[in-house]
Short mmCIF file of C-alpha atoms in Angstrom, two decimals:
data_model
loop_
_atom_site.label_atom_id
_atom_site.label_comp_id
_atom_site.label_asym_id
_atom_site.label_seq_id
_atom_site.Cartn_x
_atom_site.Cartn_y
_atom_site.Cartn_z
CA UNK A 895 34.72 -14.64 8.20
CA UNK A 896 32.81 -17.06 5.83
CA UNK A 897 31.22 -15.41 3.10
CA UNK A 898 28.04 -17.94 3.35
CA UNK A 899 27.54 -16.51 6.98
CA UNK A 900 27.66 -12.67 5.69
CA UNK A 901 24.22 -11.27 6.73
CA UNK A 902 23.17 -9.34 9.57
CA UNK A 903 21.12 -10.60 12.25
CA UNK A 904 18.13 -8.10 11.06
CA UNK A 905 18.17 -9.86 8.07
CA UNK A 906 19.16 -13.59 9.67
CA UNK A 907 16.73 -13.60 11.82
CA UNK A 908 13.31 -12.67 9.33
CA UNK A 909 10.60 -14.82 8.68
CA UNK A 910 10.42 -16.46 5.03
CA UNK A 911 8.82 -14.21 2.91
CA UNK A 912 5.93 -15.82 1.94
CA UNK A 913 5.60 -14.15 -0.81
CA UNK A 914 9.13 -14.84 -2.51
CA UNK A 915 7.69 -18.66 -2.37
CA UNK A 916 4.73 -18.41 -4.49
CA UNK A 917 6.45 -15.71 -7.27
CA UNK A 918 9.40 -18.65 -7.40
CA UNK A 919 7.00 -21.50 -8.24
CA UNK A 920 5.27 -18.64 -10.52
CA UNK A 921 8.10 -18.27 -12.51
CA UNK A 922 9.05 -22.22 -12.53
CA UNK A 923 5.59 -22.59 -13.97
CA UNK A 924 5.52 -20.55 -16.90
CA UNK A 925 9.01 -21.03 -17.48
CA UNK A 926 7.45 -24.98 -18.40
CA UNK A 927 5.06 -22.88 -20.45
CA UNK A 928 1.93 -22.75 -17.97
CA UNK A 929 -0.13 -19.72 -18.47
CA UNK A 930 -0.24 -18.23 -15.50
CA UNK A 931 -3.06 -15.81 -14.84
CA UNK A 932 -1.02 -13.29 -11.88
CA UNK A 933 -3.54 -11.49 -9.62
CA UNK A 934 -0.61 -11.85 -6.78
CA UNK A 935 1.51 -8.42 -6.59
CA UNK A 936 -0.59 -4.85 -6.67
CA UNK A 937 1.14 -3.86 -9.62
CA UNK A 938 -0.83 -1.85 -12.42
CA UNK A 939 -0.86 -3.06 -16.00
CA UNK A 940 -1.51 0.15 -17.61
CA UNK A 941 0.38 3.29 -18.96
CA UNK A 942 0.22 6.39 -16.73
CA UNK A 943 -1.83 9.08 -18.64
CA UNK A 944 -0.04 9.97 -21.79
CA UNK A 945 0.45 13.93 -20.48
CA UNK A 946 2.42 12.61 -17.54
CA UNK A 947 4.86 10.52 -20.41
CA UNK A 948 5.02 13.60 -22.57
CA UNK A 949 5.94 15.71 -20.03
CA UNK A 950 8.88 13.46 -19.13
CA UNK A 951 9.94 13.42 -22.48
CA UNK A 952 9.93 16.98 -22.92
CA UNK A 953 12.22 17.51 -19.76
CA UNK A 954 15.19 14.96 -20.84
CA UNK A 955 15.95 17.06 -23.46
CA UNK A 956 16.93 19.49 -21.09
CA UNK A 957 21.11 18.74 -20.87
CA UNK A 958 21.07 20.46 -17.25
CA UNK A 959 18.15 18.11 -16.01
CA UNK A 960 20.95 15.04 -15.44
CA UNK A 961 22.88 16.21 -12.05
CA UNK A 962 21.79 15.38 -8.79
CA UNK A 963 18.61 16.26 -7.44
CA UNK A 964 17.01 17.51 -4.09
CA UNK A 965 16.98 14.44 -1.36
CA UNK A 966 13.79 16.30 0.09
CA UNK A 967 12.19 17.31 -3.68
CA UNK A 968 12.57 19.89 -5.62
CA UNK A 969 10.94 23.07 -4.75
CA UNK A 970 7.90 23.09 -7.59
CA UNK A 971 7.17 19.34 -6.68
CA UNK A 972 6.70 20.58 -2.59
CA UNK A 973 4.60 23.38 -3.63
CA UNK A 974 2.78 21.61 -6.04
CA UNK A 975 1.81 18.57 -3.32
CA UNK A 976 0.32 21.45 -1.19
CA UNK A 977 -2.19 22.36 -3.87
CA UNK A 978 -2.85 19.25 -4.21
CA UNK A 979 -3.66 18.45 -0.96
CA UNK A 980 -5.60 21.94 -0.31
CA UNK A 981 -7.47 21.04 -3.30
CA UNK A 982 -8.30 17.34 -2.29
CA UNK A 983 -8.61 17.49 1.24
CA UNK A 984 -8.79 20.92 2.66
CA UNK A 985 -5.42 20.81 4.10
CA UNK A 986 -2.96 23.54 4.75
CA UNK A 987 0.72 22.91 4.12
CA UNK A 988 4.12 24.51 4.16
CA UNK A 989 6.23 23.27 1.71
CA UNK A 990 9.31 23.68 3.14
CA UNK A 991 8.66 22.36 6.74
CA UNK A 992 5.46 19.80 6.44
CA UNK A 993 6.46 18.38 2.81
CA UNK A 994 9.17 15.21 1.84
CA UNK A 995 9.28 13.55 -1.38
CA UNK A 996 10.03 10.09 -1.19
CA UNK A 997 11.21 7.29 -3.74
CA UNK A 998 8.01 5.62 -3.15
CA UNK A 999 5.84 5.44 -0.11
CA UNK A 1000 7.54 2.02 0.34
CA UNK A 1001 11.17 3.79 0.73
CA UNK A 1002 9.81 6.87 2.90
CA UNK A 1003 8.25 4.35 5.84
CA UNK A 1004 11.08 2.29 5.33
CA UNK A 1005 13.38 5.28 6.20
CA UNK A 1006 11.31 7.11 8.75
CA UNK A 1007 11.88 3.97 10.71
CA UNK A 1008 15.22 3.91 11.09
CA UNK A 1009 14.78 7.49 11.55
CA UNK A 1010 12.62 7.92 14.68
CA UNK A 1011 12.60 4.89 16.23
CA UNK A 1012 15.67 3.01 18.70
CA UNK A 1013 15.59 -0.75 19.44
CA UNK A 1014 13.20 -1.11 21.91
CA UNK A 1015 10.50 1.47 20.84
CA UNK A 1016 7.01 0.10 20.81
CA UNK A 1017 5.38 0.52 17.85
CA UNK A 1018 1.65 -0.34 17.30
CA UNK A 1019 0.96 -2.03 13.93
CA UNK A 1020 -2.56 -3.77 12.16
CA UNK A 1021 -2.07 -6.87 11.19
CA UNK A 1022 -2.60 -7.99 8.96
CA UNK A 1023 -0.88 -5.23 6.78
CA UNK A 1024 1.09 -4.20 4.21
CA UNK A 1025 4.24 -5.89 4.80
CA UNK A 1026 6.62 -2.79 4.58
CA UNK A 1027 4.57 -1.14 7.18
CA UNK A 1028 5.78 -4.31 9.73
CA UNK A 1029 9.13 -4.90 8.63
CA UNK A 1030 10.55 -1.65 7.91
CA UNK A 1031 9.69 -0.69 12.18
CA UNK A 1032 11.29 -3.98 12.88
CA UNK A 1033 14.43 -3.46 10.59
CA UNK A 1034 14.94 -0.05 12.74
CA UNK A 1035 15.12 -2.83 16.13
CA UNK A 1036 11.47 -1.81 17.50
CA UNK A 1037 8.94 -3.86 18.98
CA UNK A 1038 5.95 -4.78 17.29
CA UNK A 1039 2.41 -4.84 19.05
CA UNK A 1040 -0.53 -6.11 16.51
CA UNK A 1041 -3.51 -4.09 16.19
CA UNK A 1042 -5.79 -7.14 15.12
CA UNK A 1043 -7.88 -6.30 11.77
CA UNK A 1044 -10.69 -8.79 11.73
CA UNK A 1045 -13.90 -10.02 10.18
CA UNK A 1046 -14.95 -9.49 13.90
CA UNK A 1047 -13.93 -5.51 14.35
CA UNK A 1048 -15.05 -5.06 10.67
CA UNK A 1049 -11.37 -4.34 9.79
CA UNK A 1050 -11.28 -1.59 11.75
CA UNK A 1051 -9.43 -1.31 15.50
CA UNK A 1052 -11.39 -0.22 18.83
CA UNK A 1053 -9.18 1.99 19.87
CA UNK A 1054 -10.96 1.47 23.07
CA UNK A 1055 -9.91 -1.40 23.88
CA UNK A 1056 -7.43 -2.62 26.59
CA UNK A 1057 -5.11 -4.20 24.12
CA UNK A 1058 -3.19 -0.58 23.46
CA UNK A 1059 -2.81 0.14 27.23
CA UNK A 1060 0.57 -1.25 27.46
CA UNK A 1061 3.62 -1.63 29.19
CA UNK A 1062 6.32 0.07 27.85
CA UNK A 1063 3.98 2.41 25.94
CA UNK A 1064 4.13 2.84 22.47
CA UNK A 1065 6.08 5.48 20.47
CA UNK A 1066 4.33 4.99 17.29
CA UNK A 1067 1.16 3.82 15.46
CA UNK A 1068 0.73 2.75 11.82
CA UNK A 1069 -2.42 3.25 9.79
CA UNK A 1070 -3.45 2.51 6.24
CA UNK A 1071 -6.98 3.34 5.27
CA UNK A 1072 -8.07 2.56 2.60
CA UNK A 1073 -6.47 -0.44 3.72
CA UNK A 1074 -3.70 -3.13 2.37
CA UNK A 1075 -4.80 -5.78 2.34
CA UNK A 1076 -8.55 -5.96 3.67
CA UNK A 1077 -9.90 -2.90 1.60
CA UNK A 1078 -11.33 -1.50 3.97
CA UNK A 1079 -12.34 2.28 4.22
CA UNK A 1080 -13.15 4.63 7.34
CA UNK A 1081 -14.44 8.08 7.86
CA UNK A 1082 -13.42 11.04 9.22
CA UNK A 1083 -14.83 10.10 12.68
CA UNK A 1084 -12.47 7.26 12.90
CA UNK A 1085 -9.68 9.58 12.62
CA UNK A 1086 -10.96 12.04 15.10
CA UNK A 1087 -10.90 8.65 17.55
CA UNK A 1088 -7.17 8.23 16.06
CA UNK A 1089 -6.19 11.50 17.04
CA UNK A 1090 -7.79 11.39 20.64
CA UNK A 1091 -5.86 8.46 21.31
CA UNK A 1092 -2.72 9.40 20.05
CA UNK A 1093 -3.25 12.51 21.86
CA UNK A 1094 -3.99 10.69 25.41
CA UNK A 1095 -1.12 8.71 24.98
CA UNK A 1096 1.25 10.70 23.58
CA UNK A 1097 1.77 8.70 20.30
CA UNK A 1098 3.04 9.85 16.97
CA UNK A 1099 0.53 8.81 14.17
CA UNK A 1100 2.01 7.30 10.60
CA UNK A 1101 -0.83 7.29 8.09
CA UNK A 1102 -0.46 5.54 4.71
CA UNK A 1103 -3.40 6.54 1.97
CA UNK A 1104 -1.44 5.15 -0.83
CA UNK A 1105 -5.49 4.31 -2.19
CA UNK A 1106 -6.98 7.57 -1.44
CA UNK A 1107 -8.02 8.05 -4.83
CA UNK A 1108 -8.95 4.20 -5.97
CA UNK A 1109 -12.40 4.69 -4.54
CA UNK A 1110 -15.93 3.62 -5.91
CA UNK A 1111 -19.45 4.56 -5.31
CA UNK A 1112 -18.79 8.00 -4.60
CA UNK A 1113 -16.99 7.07 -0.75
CA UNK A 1114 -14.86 9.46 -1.16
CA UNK A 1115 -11.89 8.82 1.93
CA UNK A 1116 -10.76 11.27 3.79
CA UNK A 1117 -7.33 12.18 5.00
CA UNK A 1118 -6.18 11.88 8.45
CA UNK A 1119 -4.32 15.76 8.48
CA UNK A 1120 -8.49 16.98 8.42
CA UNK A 1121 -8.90 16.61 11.84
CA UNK A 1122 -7.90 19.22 13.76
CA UNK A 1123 -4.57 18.55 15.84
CA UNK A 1124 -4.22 15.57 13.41
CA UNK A 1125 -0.84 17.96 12.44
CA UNK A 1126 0.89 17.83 15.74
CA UNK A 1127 0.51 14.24 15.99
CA UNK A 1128 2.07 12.76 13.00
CA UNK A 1129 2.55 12.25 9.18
CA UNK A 1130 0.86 11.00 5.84
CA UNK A 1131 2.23 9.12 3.04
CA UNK A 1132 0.63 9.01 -0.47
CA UNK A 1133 2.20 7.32 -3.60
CA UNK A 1134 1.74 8.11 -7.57
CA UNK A 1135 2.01 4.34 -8.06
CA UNK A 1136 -1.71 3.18 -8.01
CA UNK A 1137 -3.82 6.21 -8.91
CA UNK A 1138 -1.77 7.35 -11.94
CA UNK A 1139 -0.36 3.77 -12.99
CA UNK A 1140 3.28 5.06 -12.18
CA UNK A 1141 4.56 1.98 -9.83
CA UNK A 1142 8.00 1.71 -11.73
CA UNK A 1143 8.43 5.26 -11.75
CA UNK A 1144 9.26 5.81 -7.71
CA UNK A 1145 7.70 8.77 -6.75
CA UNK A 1146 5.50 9.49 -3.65
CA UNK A 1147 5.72 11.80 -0.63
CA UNK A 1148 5.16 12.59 3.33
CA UNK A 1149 3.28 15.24 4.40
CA UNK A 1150 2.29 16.21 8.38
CA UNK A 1151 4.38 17.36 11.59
CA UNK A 1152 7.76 19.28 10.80
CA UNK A 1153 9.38 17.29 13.50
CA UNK A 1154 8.94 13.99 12.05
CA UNK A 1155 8.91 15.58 8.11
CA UNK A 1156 12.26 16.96 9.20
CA UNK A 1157 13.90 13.61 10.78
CA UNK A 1158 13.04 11.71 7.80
CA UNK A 1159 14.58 14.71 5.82
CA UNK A 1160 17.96 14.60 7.50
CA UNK A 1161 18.44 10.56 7.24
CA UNK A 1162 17.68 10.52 3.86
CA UNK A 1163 20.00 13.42 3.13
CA UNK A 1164 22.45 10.76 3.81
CA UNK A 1165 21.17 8.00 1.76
CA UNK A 1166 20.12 9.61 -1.24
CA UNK A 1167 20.40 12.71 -3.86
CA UNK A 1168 16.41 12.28 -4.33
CA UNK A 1169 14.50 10.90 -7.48
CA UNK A 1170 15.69 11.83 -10.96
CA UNK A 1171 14.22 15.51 -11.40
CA UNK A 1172 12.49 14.48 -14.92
CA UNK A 1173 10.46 12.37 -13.05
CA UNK A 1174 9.60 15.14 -10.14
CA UNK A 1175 8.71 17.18 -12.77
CA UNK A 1176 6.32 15.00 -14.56
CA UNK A 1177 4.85 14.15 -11.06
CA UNK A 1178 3.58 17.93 -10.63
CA UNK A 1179 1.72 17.44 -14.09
CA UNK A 1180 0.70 14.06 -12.58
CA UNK A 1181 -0.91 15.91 -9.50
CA UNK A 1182 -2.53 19.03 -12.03
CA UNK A 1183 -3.97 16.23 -13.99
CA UNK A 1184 -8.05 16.97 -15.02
CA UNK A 1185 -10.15 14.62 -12.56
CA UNK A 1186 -11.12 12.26 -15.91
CA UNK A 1187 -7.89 11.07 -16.14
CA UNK A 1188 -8.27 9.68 -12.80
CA UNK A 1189 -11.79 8.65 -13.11
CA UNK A 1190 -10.47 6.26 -16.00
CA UNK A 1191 -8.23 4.64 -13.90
CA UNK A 1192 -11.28 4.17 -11.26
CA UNK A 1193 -13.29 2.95 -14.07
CA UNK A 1194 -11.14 -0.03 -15.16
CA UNK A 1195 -10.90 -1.44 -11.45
CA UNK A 1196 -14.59 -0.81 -11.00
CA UNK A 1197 -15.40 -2.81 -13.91
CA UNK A 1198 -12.76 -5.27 -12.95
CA UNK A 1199 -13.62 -5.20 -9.77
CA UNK A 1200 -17.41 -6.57 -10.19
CA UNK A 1201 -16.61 -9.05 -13.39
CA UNK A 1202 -14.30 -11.19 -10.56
CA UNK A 1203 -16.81 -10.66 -7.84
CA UNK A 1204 -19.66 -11.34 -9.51
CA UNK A 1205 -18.01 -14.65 -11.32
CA UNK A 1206 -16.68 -15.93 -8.06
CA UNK A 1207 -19.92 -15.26 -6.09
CA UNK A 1208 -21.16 -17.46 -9.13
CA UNK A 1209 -19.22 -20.11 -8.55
CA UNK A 1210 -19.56 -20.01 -5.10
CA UNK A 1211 -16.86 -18.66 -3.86
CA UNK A 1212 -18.85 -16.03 -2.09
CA UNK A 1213 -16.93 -12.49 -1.55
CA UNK A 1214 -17.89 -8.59 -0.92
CA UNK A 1215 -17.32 -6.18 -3.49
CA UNK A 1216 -14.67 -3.87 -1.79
CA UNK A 1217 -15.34 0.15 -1.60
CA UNK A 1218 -11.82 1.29 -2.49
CA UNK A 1219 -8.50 -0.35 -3.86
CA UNK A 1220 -7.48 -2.31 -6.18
CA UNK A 1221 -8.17 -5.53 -4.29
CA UNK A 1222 -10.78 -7.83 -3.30
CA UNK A 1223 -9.93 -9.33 0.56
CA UNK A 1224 -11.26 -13.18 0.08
CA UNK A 1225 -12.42 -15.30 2.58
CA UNK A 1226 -11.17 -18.98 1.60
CA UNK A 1227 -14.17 -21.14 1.02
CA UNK A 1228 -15.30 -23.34 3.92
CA UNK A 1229 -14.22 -26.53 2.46
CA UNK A 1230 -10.82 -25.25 1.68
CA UNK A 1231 -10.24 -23.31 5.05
CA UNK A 1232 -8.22 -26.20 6.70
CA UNK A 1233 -5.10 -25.83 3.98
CA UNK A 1234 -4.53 -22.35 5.41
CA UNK A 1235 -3.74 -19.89 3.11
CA UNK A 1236 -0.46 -20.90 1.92
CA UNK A 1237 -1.31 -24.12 0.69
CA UNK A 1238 -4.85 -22.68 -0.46
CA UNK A 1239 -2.83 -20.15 -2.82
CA UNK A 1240 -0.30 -23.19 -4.12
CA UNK A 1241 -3.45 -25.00 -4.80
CA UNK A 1242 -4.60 -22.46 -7.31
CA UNK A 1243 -1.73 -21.94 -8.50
CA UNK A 1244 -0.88 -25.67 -9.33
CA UNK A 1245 -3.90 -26.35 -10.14
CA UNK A 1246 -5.95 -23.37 -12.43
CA UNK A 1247 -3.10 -22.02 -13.08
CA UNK A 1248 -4.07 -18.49 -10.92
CA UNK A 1249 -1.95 -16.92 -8.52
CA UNK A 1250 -3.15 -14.89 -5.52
CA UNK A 1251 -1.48 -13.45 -2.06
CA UNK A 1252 -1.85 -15.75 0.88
CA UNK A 1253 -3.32 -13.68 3.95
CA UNK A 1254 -0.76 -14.96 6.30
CA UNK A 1255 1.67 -12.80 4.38
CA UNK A 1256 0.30 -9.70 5.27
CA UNK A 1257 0.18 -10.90 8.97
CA UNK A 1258 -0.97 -13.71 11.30
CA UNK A 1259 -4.63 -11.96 11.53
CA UNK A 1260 -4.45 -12.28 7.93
CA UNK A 1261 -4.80 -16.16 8.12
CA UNK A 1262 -8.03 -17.55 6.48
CA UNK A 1263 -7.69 -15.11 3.41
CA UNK A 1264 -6.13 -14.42 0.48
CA UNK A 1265 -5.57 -10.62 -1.46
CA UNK A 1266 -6.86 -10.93 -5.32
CA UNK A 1267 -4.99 -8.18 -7.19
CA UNK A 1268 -7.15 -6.30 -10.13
CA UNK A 1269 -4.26 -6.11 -12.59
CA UNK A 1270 -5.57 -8.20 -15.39
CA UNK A 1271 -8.08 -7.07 -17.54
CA UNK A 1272 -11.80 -8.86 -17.44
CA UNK A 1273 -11.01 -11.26 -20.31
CA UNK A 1274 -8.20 -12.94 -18.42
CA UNK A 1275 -10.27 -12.66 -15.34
CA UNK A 1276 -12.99 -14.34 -16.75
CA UNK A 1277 -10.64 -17.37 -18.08
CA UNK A 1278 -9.57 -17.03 -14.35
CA UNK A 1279 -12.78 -17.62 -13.03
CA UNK A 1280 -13.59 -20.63 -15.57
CA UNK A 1281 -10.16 -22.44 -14.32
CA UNK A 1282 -11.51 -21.71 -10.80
CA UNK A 1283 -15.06 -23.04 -11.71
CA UNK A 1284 -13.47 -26.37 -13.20
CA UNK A 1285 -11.08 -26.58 -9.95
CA UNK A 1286 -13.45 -26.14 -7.66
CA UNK A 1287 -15.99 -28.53 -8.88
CA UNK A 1288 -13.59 -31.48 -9.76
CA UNK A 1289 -12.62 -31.46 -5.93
#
């Protein structure tokens, strides 16, 4: 065996990662001292709320804090994530049957792959999509059928459609609403559609609402588990990362059928001890924070969120101002459209010194776009705006 040849032929045979090409010439760039204004990765800039790091604080001076922990979450965490979600959305849980906490929303798709699904499983998928959601049901050996999310179907799938009735029928659909990378938000009709379907068809529904709680305008999303039956169909992920500004910390959970709960439960029983019980702790005074703590974290990508809007709509670069997230989903201007969205982010990069997500990254549907990431405060994304302005009207 040559060592050069050592991967698998999961990982032989994926796609470049388009990202990994844009954060390489990122680095190269500033490394020559370029300042690089970085609206590419979803990655908050703030501090979580200073309770949540005093809380942590206070528990690592506990000496029997340090063993191992619970793979499934410890028992106040569980209990805890059903108040929450009674208190949010109405929803009844049992902690110890319909509750997982994962090391990230990230790791607990990634897992519940490899947990549910054999090679050859259908799995339905938008596209285009959060990349995990894709690769972590192709990593397990299934078979991927897009669910197109377009200008067209207002980002939103007609489940109507004779593009689901397939041949071998699918195990599995993914969801993410409000969604990676479009931004787009549904209502609880939608889901009542969602759960019809998977009903007919005998589906199991995943359900990602990672940006449940980065909303604006008072549209307030709703959770899948409402709708009646929604429980005996399939599973919701949430993550701490984005609405308490905890992405390094690793903490999220699944919440839904026991079935799947408890298949993800008994892989990861083999693959980890769980997260680092400090941290589960300061994630139940994460979830009892008071609603202002949250608001200020909807605040800063509100305001964010119409300083880039409104200065690219001035330069005319003309975008919508998105209803939830922490992104804005950007059409490529006409006269750039033929450099795709790859070249178009280079481009910027190169050039104005601003890096952004090519669509095609998130999926082929994703082509003609590219994701602008909130996670620079409205100074730099004025400066941003100004580089664009000078850019755009020197070409």
């Amino acid at each position: 065996m040559k060592i050069k040849n050592i991967e698998s032929e999961r990982i032989r045979n994926l796609p470049v990662y388009m990202f990994q090409m844009i954060n390489a010439r990122k680095l190269q760039l500033r490394k020559e001292g370029r300042d690089i204004i970085d609206f590419g990765m979803g990655n908050p800039d703030k501090p979580p709320p200073l309770p949540i790091i005093e809380k942590l604080k206070e528990v690592l001076n506990d000496p029997k804090i340090h063993r191992y922990s619970a793979s499934k979450g410890i028992p106040h965490l569980r209990k805890e994530i059903v108040n929450w979600y009674d208190k949010r959305f109405g929803v009844k849980l049992d902690p110890e049957e319909e509750v997982i906490v994962c090391i990230g929303s990230k790791e607990g798709i990634s897992h519940l792959a490899l947990a549910i699904f054999d090679k050859g499983d259908v799995v339905l998928v938008p596209n285009p999509t959060y990349p995990s959601h894709l690769y972590s049901a192709i990593f397990a050996g299934a078979t991927i059928y897009d669910i197109p999310l377009t200008k067209e179907n207002n980002f939103i799938p007609d489940l109507s459609q004779p593009i689901y009735d397939r041949h071998p029928k699918p195990k599995a659909m993914i969801l993410s609403y409000p969604n990676n990378p479009t931004t787009q938000v549904v209502d609880i009709d939608f889901f009542k559609e969602v759960v019809k379907f998977a009903k007919k068809n005998d589906i199991i529904v995943i359900h990602d609402i990672a940006y449940s709680e980065i909303y604006f305008e008072g549209n307030k999303p709703p959770s899948f588990l409402q709708v009646n039956g929604a429980k005996n169909l399939g599973i919701e992920f949430y993550s701490l990362s984005k609405t308490y500004n905890m992405p390094g910390w690793r903490v999220g959970f699944a919440v839904g059928n026991k079935y799947v709960i408890r298949a993800l439960a008994k892989l990861k029983s083999y693959y980890d001890y769980g997260i680092f019980t400090p941290i589960q702790v300061a994630a139940i005074c994460a979830l009892r924070l008071d609603e202002k703590y949250i608001e200020e974290v909807r605040e800063t990508y509100r305001k964010r969120r119409d300083v880039m809007v409104e200065g690219l709509n001035r330069i005319g670069w003309k975008v919508e101002k998105p209803k939830a997230t922490m992104y804005i989903w950007a059409e490529i201007p006409e006269k750039y459209k033929k450099m795709g969205s790859m070249k178009f982010s280079m481009f910027l990069l190169e050039k104005a010194d601003v890096a952004v997500s090519p669509g095609i990254g998130f999926g082929k549907y994703g082509e003609g776009y590219v994701r602008i990431a909130l996670v620079e405060n409205e100074h730099r994304i004025k400066q941003a705006v100004r580089s664009l302005r000078k850019l755009f009207n020197s070409n």
